[in-house]
Short mmCIF file of C-alpha atoms in Angstrom, two decimals:
data_model
loop_
_atom_site.label_atom_id
_atom_site.label_comp_id
_atom_site.label_asym_id
_atom_site.label_seq_id
_atom_site.Cartn_x
_atom_site.Cartn_y
_atom_site.Cartn_z
CA UNK A 1 -11.90 -13.20 54.48
CA UNK A 2 -11.47 -15.79 57.24
CA UNK A 3 -12.34 -15.37 60.94
CA UNK A 4 -9.02 -13.81 61.55
CA UNK A 5 -9.57 -11.26 58.83
CA UNK A 6 -7.07 -12.77 56.44
CA UNK A 7 -7.82 -13.09 52.75
CA UNK A 8 -9.14 -16.53 52.12
CA UNK A 9 -10.00 -16.30 48.39
CA UNK A 10 -11.68 -14.16 45.78
CA UNK A 11 -14.60 -13.92 43.41
CA UNK A 12 -13.93 -12.85 39.79
CA UNK A 13 -16.80 -11.72 37.62
CA UNK A 14 -16.25 -11.70 33.81
CA UNK A 15 -18.35 -9.43 31.64
CA UNK A 16 -18.49 -9.96 27.84
CA UNK A 17 -17.91 -6.43 26.47
CA UNK A 18 -17.75 -7.33 22.76
CA UNK A 19 -21.00 -5.52 22.09
CA UNK A 20 -19.76 -2.52 24.06
CA UNK A 21 -16.53 -2.37 22.08
CA UNK A 22 -18.45 -2.72 18.83
CA UNK A 23 -20.76 0.11 19.86
CA UNK A 24 -17.79 2.28 20.74
CA UNK A 25 -16.18 1.53 17.38
CA UNK A 26 -19.45 2.33 15.63
CA UNK A 27 -19.59 5.61 17.51
CA UNK A 28 -16.01 6.39 16.51
CA UNK A 29 -16.74 5.51 12.89
CA UNK A 30 -19.86 7.66 12.95
CA UNK A 31 -17.93 10.50 14.50
CA UNK A 32 -15.26 10.21 11.78
CA UNK A 33 -17.89 10.16 9.06
CA UNK A 34 -19.61 13.15 10.59
CA UNK A 35 -16.26 14.93 10.85
CA UNK A 36 -15.50 14.09 7.22
CA UNK A 37 -18.92 15.36 6.13
CA UNK A 38 -18.51 18.44 8.29
CA UNK A 39 -15.18 19.20 6.63
CA UNK A 40 -16.14 18.46 3.02
CA UNK A 41 -19.76 19.53 2.67
CA UNK A 42 -19.85 22.28 -0.01
CA UNK A 43 -21.59 24.77 2.34
CA UNK A 44 -20.74 26.35 5.66
CA UNK A 45 -21.62 24.38 8.82
CA UNK A 46 -21.50 25.98 12.26
CA UNK A 47 -22.61 25.08 15.78
CA UNK A 48 -23.48 28.14 17.80
CA UNK A 49 -24.12 28.42 21.54
CA UNK A 50 -27.22 30.11 22.81
CA UNK A 51 -25.22 33.20 23.66
CA UNK A 52 -23.76 33.47 20.15
CA UNK A 53 -20.34 31.80 20.51
CA UNK A 54 -19.09 29.61 17.65
CA UNK A 55 -18.56 26.19 19.20
CA UNK A 56 -17.46 24.39 16.03
CA UNK A 57 -17.40 25.17 12.33
CA UNK A 58 -15.92 23.97 9.08
CA UNK A 59 -13.45 25.70 6.77
CA UNK A 60 -16.20 26.62 4.31
CA UNK A 61 -17.88 28.76 6.97
CA UNK A 62 -14.55 30.46 7.72
CA UNK A 63 -14.10 31.21 4.02
CA UNK A 64 -17.54 32.84 3.81
CA UNK A 65 -16.77 35.36 6.56
CA UNK A 66 -13.02 35.66 5.86
CA UNK A 67 -11.64 34.59 9.28
CA UNK A 68 -9.12 31.89 10.02
CA UNK A 69 -10.20 28.98 12.25
CA UNK A 70 -8.26 30.15 15.30
CA UNK A 71 -9.72 33.65 15.10
CA UNK A 72 -13.20 32.34 14.30
CA UNK A 73 -13.39 30.68 17.73
CA UNK A 74 -13.05 34.12 19.33
CA UNK A 75 -15.65 35.81 17.12
CA UNK A 76 -19.31 35.87 18.11
CA UNK A 77 -22.38 35.88 15.93
CA UNK A 78 -23.00 39.51 16.77
CA UNK A 79 -19.50 40.35 15.51
CA UNK A 80 -20.13 39.06 11.99
CA UNK A 81 -23.84 39.80 11.51
CA UNK A 82 -25.05 42.95 9.88
CA UNK A 83 -26.52 45.15 12.66
CA UNK A 84 -29.91 45.19 10.97
CA UNK A 85 -30.07 41.35 11.10
CA UNK A 86 -29.02 40.77 14.70
CA UNK A 87 -32.54 41.01 16.11
CA UNK A 88 -33.92 38.44 13.66
CA UNK A 89 -31.63 35.49 14.23
CA UNK A 90 -30.83 32.68 16.60
CA UNK A 91 -27.72 32.32 18.69
CA UNK A 92 -27.59 35.74 20.28
CA UNK A 93 -29.90 37.03 17.60
CA UNK A 94 -32.92 36.39 19.86
CA UNK A 95 -32.93 37.82 23.36
CA UNK A 96 -35.00 34.84 24.50
CA UNK A 97 -34.97 31.41 22.89
CA UNK A 98 -38.39 30.04 22.02
CA UNK A 99 -38.19 26.28 22.68
CA UNK A 100 -41.23 25.65 20.49
CA UNK A 101 -39.43 27.00 17.41
CA UNK A 102 -36.71 24.51 16.52
CA UNK A 103 -36.08 25.47 12.82
CA UNK A 104 -35.52 28.74 11.10
CA UNK A 105 -34.62 29.58 7.47
CA UNK A 106 -33.86 33.09 6.38
CA UNK A 107 -31.65 35.27 4.20
CA UNK A 108 -29.29 37.61 6.00
CA UNK A 109 -26.07 39.53 5.71
CA UNK A 110 -22.67 38.86 7.20
CA UNK A 111 -19.94 41.46 7.46
CA UNK A 112 -16.83 39.97 5.90
CA UNK A 113 -13.52 40.51 7.66
CA UNK A 114 -12.54 42.76 4.70
CA UNK A 115 -15.54 44.99 5.49
CA UNK A 116 -17.94 44.20 2.65
CA UNK A 117 -21.37 42.61 2.95
CA UNK A 118 -21.93 38.93 2.15
CA UNK A 119 -25.49 37.75 1.56
CA UNK A 120 -26.08 34.24 2.90
CA UNK A 121 -28.97 31.84 3.27
CA UNK A 122 -29.08 30.20 6.71
CA UNK A 123 -30.98 27.07 7.72
CA UNK A 124 -30.78 26.77 11.52
CA UNK A 125 -32.00 23.98 13.84
CA UNK A 126 -32.24 24.32 17.59
CA UNK A 127 -30.70 21.23 19.19
CA UNK A 128 -32.44 20.23 22.45
CA UNK A 129 -31.24 18.18 25.37
CA UNK A 130 -33.14 15.06 26.48
CA UNK A 131 -35.22 17.09 28.86
CA UNK A 132 -36.13 19.52 26.10
CA UNK A 133 -33.80 22.25 27.23
CA UNK A 134 -32.21 24.17 24.32
CA UNK A 135 -28.50 23.35 24.01
CA UNK A 136 -27.09 24.94 20.79
CA UNK A 137 -27.87 25.84 17.18
CA UNK A 138 -26.72 23.85 14.15
CA UNK A 139 -26.75 26.00 11.02
CA UNK A 140 -26.13 25.42 7.32
CA UNK A 141 -24.83 28.61 5.72
CA UNK A 142 -24.86 29.00 1.92
CA UNK A 143 -23.05 31.90 0.26
CA UNK A 144 -25.65 33.43 -2.08
CA UNK A 145 -22.87 35.10 -4.06
CA UNK A 146 -21.81 31.67 -5.27
CA UNK A 147 -25.39 30.59 -5.87
CA UNK A 148 -26.14 33.73 -7.85
CA UNK A 149 -22.99 33.26 -9.88
CA UNK A 150 -23.93 29.66 -10.62
CA UNK A 151 -27.44 30.67 -11.56
CA UNK A 152 -26.12 33.46 -13.79
CA UNK A 153 -23.68 31.05 -15.39
CA UNK A 154 -26.48 28.57 -15.98
CA UNK A 155 -28.70 31.24 -17.52
CA UNK A 156 -25.83 32.40 -19.73
CA UNK A 157 -25.22 28.82 -20.82
CA UNK A 158 -28.89 28.31 -21.65
CA UNK A 159 -28.97 31.59 -23.58
CA UNK A 160 -25.80 30.70 -25.45
CA UNK A 161 -27.18 27.29 -26.39
CA UNK A 162 -30.38 28.94 -27.62
CA UNK A 163 -28.40 31.43 -29.72
CA UNK A 164 -26.24 28.65 -31.12
CA UNK A 165 -29.30 26.63 -32.05
CA UNK A 166 -30.78 29.69 -33.77
CA UNK A 167 -27.52 30.29 -35.66
CA UNK A 168 -27.43 26.66 -36.73
CA UNK A 169 -30.98 26.89 -38.10
CA UNK A 170 -30.12 30.11 -39.92
CA UNK A 171 -26.93 28.92 -41.62
CA UNK A 172 -28.50 25.61 -42.61
CA UNK A 173 -30.90 27.60 -44.79
CA UNK A 174 -28.07 29.40 -46.60
CA UNK A 175 -27.36 28.18 -50.15
CA UNK A 176 -23.62 28.75 -49.65
CA UNK A 177 -21.18 27.09 -47.29
CA UNK A 178 -21.21 28.83 -43.92
CA UNK A 179 -19.33 28.19 -40.72
CA UNK A 180 -18.77 29.84 -37.35
CA UNK A 181 -15.26 29.69 -35.86
CA UNK A 182 -13.62 31.00 -32.72
CA UNK A 183 -10.14 31.79 -31.43
CA UNK A 184 -6.90 32.80 -33.13
CA UNK A 185 -6.59 29.41 -34.84
CA UNK A 186 -10.23 29.43 -36.08
CA UNK A 187 -11.65 26.39 -34.29
CA UNK A 188 -14.98 25.24 -35.71
CA UNK A 189 -18.09 25.90 -33.64
CA UNK A 190 -20.76 24.99 -36.17
CA UNK A 191 -21.14 24.60 -39.94
CA UNK A 192 -23.89 23.81 -42.42
CA UNK A 193 -24.06 20.83 -44.75
CA UNK A 194 -22.79 22.82 -47.74
CA UNK A 195 -19.43 23.28 -45.99
CA UNK A 196 -18.54 19.60 -46.42
CA UNK A 197 -19.31 19.87 -50.14
CA UNK A 198 -17.08 22.91 -50.65
CA UNK A 199 -14.16 21.43 -48.69
CA UNK A 200 -14.71 17.88 -49.93
CA UNK A 201 -14.48 16.67 -46.34
CA UNK A 202 -16.12 16.98 -42.95
CA UNK A 203 -14.78 19.63 -40.60
CA UNK A 204 -15.11 18.33 -37.04
CA UNK A 205 -16.30 20.69 -34.33
CA UNK A 206 -13.34 21.92 -32.26
CA UNK A 207 -10.75 21.37 -35.00
CA UNK A 208 -8.79 24.43 -36.13
CA UNK A 209 -8.80 25.54 -39.76
CA UNK A 210 -5.07 24.79 -40.34
CA UNK A 211 -5.54 21.31 -38.83
CA UNK A 212 -8.60 20.66 -40.97
CA UNK A 213 -7.11 21.65 -44.33
CA UNK A 214 -4.02 19.60 -43.51
CA UNK A 215 -6.14 16.57 -42.61
CA UNK A 216 -8.25 16.62 -45.79
CA UNK A 217 -5.23 17.48 -47.97
CA UNK A 218 -6.79 20.70 -49.23
CA UNK A 219 -4.85 23.78 -50.30
CA UNK A 220 -6.15 27.34 -50.56
CA UNK A 221 -4.66 29.43 -53.36
CA UNK A 222 -4.92 32.91 -54.79
CA UNK A 223 -6.63 33.24 -58.18
CA UNK A 224 -3.22 33.25 -59.89
CA UNK A 225 -2.34 29.87 -58.34
CA UNK A 226 -0.05 30.98 -55.53
CA UNK A 227 -0.73 29.03 -52.31
CA UNK A 228 -1.85 31.06 -49.30
CA UNK A 229 0.09 30.91 -46.06
CA UNK A 230 -1.85 30.35 -42.84
CA UNK A 231 -1.58 34.05 -41.94
CA UNK A 232 -3.06 34.97 -45.36
CA UNK A 233 -6.22 32.88 -44.95
CA UNK A 234 -9.25 35.17 -44.80
CA UNK A 235 -10.73 33.34 -41.80
CA UNK A 236 -7.48 33.52 -39.83
CA UNK A 237 -7.06 37.22 -40.62
CA UNK A 238 -10.54 38.05 -39.34
CA UNK A 239 -10.29 36.18 -36.01
CA UNK A 240 -6.87 37.68 -35.37
CA UNK A 241 -7.45 41.28 -36.45
CA UNK A 242 -11.22 41.77 -36.15
CA UNK A 243 -11.30 43.31 -39.64
CA UNK A 244 -13.85 41.92 -42.11
CA UNK A 245 -12.79 40.37 -45.42
CA UNK A 246 -15.33 40.77 -48.21
CA UNK A 247 -15.62 39.50 -51.77
CA UNK A 248 -12.20 37.82 -51.81
CA UNK A 249 -11.58 35.44 -54.69
CA UNK A 250 -9.60 32.29 -54.02
CA UNK A 251 -9.33 28.70 -55.20
CA UNK A 252 -9.72 25.53 -53.11
CA UNK A 253 -7.61 22.68 -54.44
CA UNK A 254 -8.79 19.30 -53.22
CA UNK A 255 -6.61 16.27 -52.58
CA UNK A 256 -8.09 14.46 -55.62
CA UNK A 257 -6.80 17.19 -57.94
CA UNK A 258 -10.09 18.99 -58.49
CA UNK A 259 -10.32 22.67 -57.74
CA UNK A 260 -13.15 24.99 -56.86
CA UNK A 261 -13.13 28.76 -57.34
CA UNK A 262 -14.93 30.45 -54.45
CA UNK A 263 -15.84 33.91 -53.25
CA UNK A 264 -15.27 34.24 -49.52
CA UNK A 265 -16.76 36.72 -47.05
CA UNK A 266 -15.73 36.70 -43.39
CA UNK A 267 -16.97 39.06 -40.70
CA UNK A 268 -15.81 39.27 -37.06
CA UNK A 269 -18.16 37.91 -34.40
CA UNK A 270 -18.37 39.04 -30.77
CA UNK A 271 -17.82 35.78 -28.93
CA UNK A 272 -18.56 37.31 -25.53
CA UNK A 273 -22.28 37.23 -26.25
CA UNK A 274 -21.92 33.44 -26.39
CA UNK A 275 -19.65 33.31 -23.35
CA UNK A 276 -16.51 32.51 -25.34
CA UNK A 277 -13.31 32.93 -23.32
CA UNK A 278 -9.80 31.60 -23.82
CA UNK A 279 -7.67 29.69 -21.31
CA UNK A 280 -6.68 32.98 -19.63
CA UNK A 281 -10.32 34.00 -19.23
CA UNK A 282 -10.12 36.70 -21.88
CA UNK A 283 -13.00 37.23 -24.36
CA UNK A 284 -12.45 35.24 -27.54
CA UNK A 285 -13.22 36.62 -31.00
CA UNK A 286 -15.07 34.60 -33.59
CA UNK A 287 -15.86 34.89 -37.28
CA UNK A 288 -18.85 34.04 -39.46
CA UNK A 289 -17.56 32.85 -42.84
CA UNK A 290 -19.37 32.10 -46.09
CA UNK A 291 -17.91 30.51 -49.21
CA UNK A 292 -19.75 30.78 -52.52
CA UNK A 293 -18.98 28.46 -55.43
CA UNK A 294 -18.45 30.84 -58.36
CA UNK A 295 -17.72 28.23 -61.02
CA UNK A 296 -20.87 29.08 -62.98
CA UNK A 297 -20.22 32.81 -62.58
CA UNK A 298 -16.66 32.40 -63.83
CA UNK A 299 -17.86 30.34 -66.80
CA UNK A 300 -20.35 33.07 -67.68
CA UNK A 301 -17.69 35.73 -67.21
CA UNK A 302 -15.29 33.78 -69.41
CA UNK A 303 -17.90 33.47 -72.18
CA UNK A 304 -18.62 37.18 -71.92
CA UNK A 305 -14.92 38.05 -72.02
CA UNK A 306 -14.37 35.81 -75.03
CA UNK A 307 -17.26 37.49 -76.81
CA UNK A 308 -15.94 40.97 -76.00
CA UNK A 309 -12.46 39.99 -77.17
CA UNK A 310 -13.83 38.58 -80.40
CA UNK A 311 -16.07 41.62 -81.00
CA UNK A 312 -13.24 44.04 -80.25
CA UNK A 313 -10.87 42.16 -82.52
CA UNK A 314 -13.40 42.04 -85.36
CA UNK A 315 -14.14 45.76 -84.96
CA UNK A 316 -10.54 46.82 -85.34
CA UNK A 317 -10.25 45.82 -89.00
CA UNK A 318 -13.28 47.74 -90.38
CA UNK A 319 -12.48 50.69 -88.09
CA UNK A 320 -8.97 50.77 -89.46
CA UNK A 321 -10.29 50.64 -93.03
CA UNK A 322 -12.75 53.50 -92.42
CA UNK A 323 -10.11 55.63 -90.69
CA UNK A 324 -7.59 54.96 -93.43
CA UNK A 325 -9.98 55.89 -96.24
CA UNK A 326 -11.02 59.09 -94.44
CA UNK A 327 -7.39 60.13 -94.06
CA UNK A 328 -6.74 59.26 -97.72
CA UNK A 329 -9.70 61.33 -98.89
CA UNK A 330 -8.67 64.28 -96.75
CA UNK A 331 -5.17 64.19 -98.15
CA UNK A 332 -5.91 63.51 -101.85
CA UNK A 333 -9.03 65.55 -102.60
CA UNK A 334 -8.24 69.05 -103.80
CA UNK A 335 -9.37 71.81 -101.47
CA UNK A 336 -11.44 73.37 -104.25
CA UNK A 337 -13.46 70.17 -104.81
CA UNK A 338 -14.49 69.65 -101.14
CA UNK A 339 -17.06 71.86 -99.50
CA UNK A 340 -16.90 72.98 -95.90
CA UNK A 341 -19.79 70.68 -95.04
CA UNK A 342 -17.99 67.71 -96.58
CA UNK A 343 -14.83 68.54 -94.62
CA UNK A 344 -16.88 68.57 -91.42
CA UNK A 345 -18.40 65.19 -92.33
CA UNK A 346 -14.95 63.70 -92.93
CA UNK A 347 -13.76 65.14 -89.62
CA UNK A 348 -16.79 63.69 -87.80
CA UNK A 349 -16.13 60.29 -89.37
CA UNK A 350 -12.50 60.51 -88.27
CA UNK A 351 -13.45 61.38 -84.70
CA UNK A 352 -16.08 58.61 -84.52
CA UNK A 353 -13.68 56.02 -85.93
CA UNK A 354 -11.10 57.13 -83.36
CA UNK A 355 -13.60 56.60 -80.55
CA UNK A 356 -14.49 53.18 -81.92
CA UNK A 357 -10.81 52.26 -82.13
CA UNK A 358 -10.27 53.37 -78.53
CA UNK A 359 -13.31 51.37 -77.40
CA UNK A 360 -12.02 48.28 -79.19
CA UNK A 361 -8.59 48.70 -77.60
CA UNK A 362 -10.12 49.19 -74.14
CA UNK A 363 -12.29 46.08 -74.53
CA UNK A 364 -9.27 44.04 -75.58
CA UNK A 365 -7.28 45.32 -72.60
CA UNK A 366 -10.13 44.43 -70.22
CA UNK A 367 -10.39 40.87 -71.53
CA UNK A 368 -6.60 40.44 -71.43
CA UNK A 369 -6.43 41.72 -67.85
CA UNK A 370 -9.18 39.43 -66.63
CA UNK A 371 -7.65 36.46 -68.44
CA UNK A 372 -4.21 37.26 -67.04
CA UNK A 373 -2.78 37.68 -70.54
CA UNK A 374 -1.55 41.26 -70.23
CA UNK A 375 2.17 41.01 -69.45
CA UNK A 376 3.92 44.09 -68.11
CA UNK A 377 7.50 45.11 -68.76
CA UNK A 378 8.59 46.78 -65.53
CA UNK A 379 11.72 48.90 -65.71
CA UNK A 380 13.06 52.10 -64.13
CA UNK A 381 11.75 55.23 -65.87
CA UNK A 382 11.67 58.97 -65.27
CA UNK A 383 8.08 59.73 -64.27
CA UNK A 384 8.55 63.49 -64.74
CA UNK A 385 9.73 63.19 -68.34
CA UNK A 386 6.95 60.74 -69.18
CA UNK A 387 4.30 63.00 -67.63
CA UNK A 388 5.56 66.11 -69.44
CA UNK A 389 5.45 64.22 -72.75
CA UNK A 390 1.82 63.21 -72.11
CA UNK A 391 0.85 66.79 -71.16
CA UNK A 392 2.31 68.12 -74.43
CA UNK A 393 0.37 65.55 -76.40
CA UNK A 394 -2.96 66.33 -74.66
CA UNK A 395 -2.39 70.10 -74.88
CA UNK A 396 -2.66 69.97 -78.68
CA UNK A 397 -6.23 68.61 -78.45
CA UNK A 398 -7.35 70.87 -75.55
CA UNK A 399 -6.88 74.48 -76.63
CA UNK A 400 -9.56 75.67 -74.18
CA UNK A 401 -7.70 74.40 -71.12
CA UNK A 402 -4.52 75.47 -69.40
CA UNK A 403 -2.31 72.52 -68.44
CA UNK A 404 0.39 73.28 -65.87
CA UNK A 405 2.91 70.94 -64.30
CA UNK A 406 4.65 71.25 -60.96
CA UNK A 407 7.58 68.90 -60.40
CA UNK A 408 10.74 68.79 -58.31
CA UNK A 409 14.01 69.61 -60.03
CA UNK A 410 15.43 66.21 -59.18
CA UNK A 411 14.24 63.35 -61.45
CA UNK A 412 11.82 60.84 -59.92
CA UNK A 413 12.68 57.36 -61.17
CA UNK A 414 10.01 54.69 -60.60
CA UNK A 415 9.40 51.08 -61.54
CA UNK A 416 6.74 50.78 -64.21
CA UNK A 417 5.69 49.75 -67.71
CA UNK A 418 6.23 52.79 -69.93
CA UNK A 419 3.44 52.03 -72.40
CA UNK A 420 0.88 51.25 -69.70
CA UNK A 421 1.83 54.28 -67.60
CA UNK A 422 1.35 56.42 -70.71
CA UNK A 423 -2.12 54.88 -70.98
CA UNK A 424 -2.94 55.70 -67.33
CA UNK A 425 -1.63 59.28 -67.41
CA UNK A 426 -3.29 59.97 -70.78
CA UNK A 427 -6.61 58.72 -69.40
CA UNK A 428 -6.37 60.95 -66.31
CA UNK A 429 -5.41 64.02 -68.35
CA UNK A 430 -8.14 63.35 -70.92
CA UNK A 431 -10.73 62.96 -68.16
CA UNK A 432 -9.58 66.22 -66.53
CA UNK A 433 -10.15 68.01 -69.83
CA UNK A 434 -13.32 66.14 -70.80
CA UNK A 435 -15.07 66.57 -67.44
CA UNK A 436 -14.25 70.30 -67.39
CA UNK A 437 -16.50 71.37 -70.29
CA UNK A 438 -16.26 75.01 -69.24
CA UNK A 439 -12.48 74.93 -69.64
CA UNK A 440 -10.16 76.11 -66.90
CA UNK A 441 -6.87 75.08 -65.44
CA UNK A 442 -5.63 71.49 -65.08
CA UNK A 443 -2.73 71.24 -62.63
CA UNK A 444 -0.42 68.23 -62.63
CA UNK A 445 1.72 67.91 -59.51
CA UNK A 446 4.57 65.43 -59.13
CA UNK A 447 5.89 64.63 -55.64
CA UNK A 448 8.39 62.17 -54.22
CA UNK A 449 8.85 60.75 -50.72
CA UNK A 450 12.08 58.93 -49.99
CA UNK A 451 10.77 57.98 -46.53
CA UNK A 452 7.75 56.26 -48.03
CA UNK A 453 9.72 55.11 -51.04
CA UNK A 454 7.18 56.27 -53.60
CA UNK A 455 6.38 58.94 -56.16
CA UNK A 456 2.91 60.48 -56.33
CA UNK A 457 1.34 62.14 -59.38
CA UNK A 458 -1.77 64.30 -58.85
CA UNK A 459 -4.06 65.58 -61.65
CA UNK A 460 -6.47 68.30 -60.47
CA UNK A 461 -9.25 69.79 -62.58
CA UNK A 462 -11.95 72.41 -61.97
CA UNK A 463 -14.73 70.38 -63.56
CA UNK A 464 -18.12 69.01 -62.62
CA UNK A 465 -16.88 66.64 -59.89
CA UNK A 466 -18.23 63.22 -58.93
CA UNK A 467 -21.46 62.90 -56.88
CA UNK A 468 -20.71 61.47 -53.39
CA UNK A 469 -23.25 58.68 -53.80
CA UNK A 470 -21.42 57.39 -56.90
CA UNK A 471 -17.81 57.72 -55.79
CA UNK A 472 -17.57 54.20 -54.36
CA UNK A 473 -18.25 52.56 -57.75
CA UNK A 474 -16.34 54.93 -60.03
CA UNK A 475 -13.54 52.39 -60.63
CA UNK A 476 -15.97 49.69 -61.73
CA UNK A 477 -16.37 48.45 -65.28
CA UNK A 478 -18.67 50.63 -67.40
CA UNK A 479 -19.27 52.91 -64.39
CA UNK A 480 -20.20 56.48 -65.29
CA UNK A 481 -21.42 59.30 -63.08
CA UNK A 482 -24.98 60.51 -63.69
CA UNK A 483 -23.96 64.17 -63.86
CA UNK A 484 -21.49 63.35 -66.67
CA UNK A 485 -24.22 61.66 -68.70
CA UNK A 486 -26.58 64.56 -68.00
CA UNK A 487 -23.94 66.94 -69.39
CA UNK A 488 -23.76 64.84 -72.56
CA UNK A 489 -20.10 63.93 -71.96
CA UNK A 490 -19.24 60.81 -73.95
CA UNK A 491 -17.38 57.87 -72.45
CA UNK A 492 -17.35 54.07 -72.06
CA UNK A 493 -16.76 53.80 -68.32
CA UNK A 494 -13.72 51.55 -68.88
CA UNK A 495 -10.92 54.11 -68.52
CA UNK A 496 -10.74 54.32 -64.72
CA UNK A 497 -11.28 50.57 -64.38
CA UNK A 498 -8.24 49.99 -66.60
CA UNK A 499 -6.26 52.63 -64.70
CA UNK A 500 -6.88 50.92 -61.38
CA UNK A 501 -6.02 47.47 -62.73
CA UNK A 502 -2.86 48.68 -64.45
CA UNK A 503 -1.66 50.59 -61.39
CA UNK A 504 -2.23 47.72 -58.98
CA UNK A 505 -0.48 45.28 -61.28
CA UNK A 506 2.56 47.55 -61.34
CA UNK A 507 2.72 47.63 -57.55
CA UNK A 508 1.06 51.05 -57.34
CA UNK A 509 -2.33 52.42 -56.46
CA UNK A 510 -4.83 55.06 -57.56
CA UNK A 511 -7.35 57.15 -55.59
CA UNK A 512 -9.15 60.48 -55.78
CA UNK A 513 -10.84 63.32 -53.94
CA UNK A 514 -13.80 65.15 -55.42
CA UNK A 515 -16.34 67.85 -54.61
CA UNK A 516 -19.46 68.15 -56.70
CA UNK A 517 -19.27 71.20 -58.96
CA UNK A 518 -15.75 72.11 -57.79
CA UNK A 519 -13.53 69.55 -59.47
CA UNK A 520 -11.68 66.30 -58.88
CA UNK A 521 -8.10 65.35 -58.09
CA UNK A 522 -6.82 61.91 -59.07
CA UNK A 523 -3.65 60.51 -57.50
CA UNK A 524 -1.40 57.67 -58.60
CA UNK A 525 1.53 56.32 -56.59
CA UNK A 526 4.40 54.08 -57.70
CA UNK A 527 7.48 52.74 -55.87
CA UNK A 528 10.67 54.71 -56.39
CA UNK A 529 13.53 52.91 -58.10
CA UNK A 530 15.68 53.92 -55.10
CA UNK A 531 13.22 52.33 -52.65
CA UNK A 532 14.09 49.36 -50.50
CA UNK A 533 11.96 47.04 -52.67
CA UNK A 534 14.36 45.27 -55.06
CA UNK A 535 13.67 45.69 -58.75
CA UNK A 536 13.54 41.93 -59.36
CA UNK A 537 10.88 41.56 -56.63
CA UNK A 538 8.79 44.31 -58.21
CA UNK A 539 9.21 42.76 -61.62
CA UNK A 540 8.11 39.36 -60.30
CA UNK A 541 4.85 40.91 -59.12
CA UNK A 542 3.92 42.19 -62.58
CA UNK A 543 0.68 40.74 -63.87
CA UNK A 544 -0.64 39.78 -60.43
CA UNK A 545 -3.19 41.42 -58.14
#
């Protein structure tokens, strides 16, 4: 100013504030980074005043206790802590803050907004002002529920990997192909080295069975050559139904034209023990499958069958000669020139030759069945008339037994091969008589069910019965019950085997009930000619299993 007090000029001072602006920007950047960390750290972060108010917090902390951010600002520490933990904690959890204790780590319980307890692990630091006065608490809060779940998941994963490694070691020692699959489409989990040999290609882990057989150009067929649909594959059936498939014969046809007969066994596997779950989180079923190359077994079986066929064929000629000469002698020798003892000898020879002839015929039928060379002529027939004819024939040779038949008045027409059904019914009636050495009544009951579309024939005797321990194998080849052999009852053990094979190949079935010492009832069932199954379809199935 001049002497008069007027402004005369001015002084301007310039300060270089570049460093200040840079520091402010650095502070802003740091604040943004801290805010970003605060928002995205995978645990709860919360700043708490000394009196227990929540000054700031991230969304993860809100999620742990179940409150929204706007409500969380009104909630105190005492409001969310379990009452038993209030006296142990900072931020309103201590009546007096100890300035010498700046860190605290402990496990405690929050009360979730929904009312349940939440176990958490809290790491708290007491933030001090420059003069050392306590200002607030900064706490890291970890939900132990999540940690426990992660730890449990990790343990389950480790256990599953250990089990898988054990399974891999086990199946690698198996001489047959073995694989473990999971899911409805049978995705491969693990397989041994023999699997690649059987399939003539490597099955990649994770690939489904249908994808694999399509990739390697392999086809799976039934023993009679019919290709199997995907739903018919043993492995697919097991993973979808949970029902085991055992001892199934099938043929693998490779892309190069070679084929391999195998015996497959597949059992369901509880995938939950390995932590298997589908996309919806549902437990996923698995299957353990083994395939055995039965080429050598089939070759041996074929040689055996050829030998039996040859032996049976060669036996028929001399048996026929012996039987013919015995009949000729019995008819031509005068009664006065043959003693009673000689007549008995001729009769014994006749009976023995008849048994040999039956054995030869049974052996030929067995070899023809197994070779697939036993054609059947399926046609509608009256099952009641056929059964009555067989009963009359057996009655002549069983004077010590009473044979009775119960049948509906209306004819029961079924699809079947007349000659082979005669063979089945004759065998069942003969067994009922033979295994009832004390005589008694044999009741034949014929029933029809239009609803089920089948006719059922039951043959009940009052004989020695079948021991429970031997019932499962009674339809096997050459299978005979021990009590029958102990009674001295003769037999080859082929009759019931042939009955089962003949019934199944005619679209029917056979089964029985038996009580030791009280008798046995055998049942056979065949489709009615009036059933929904067309005759041509039934006829097309003849000769197949």
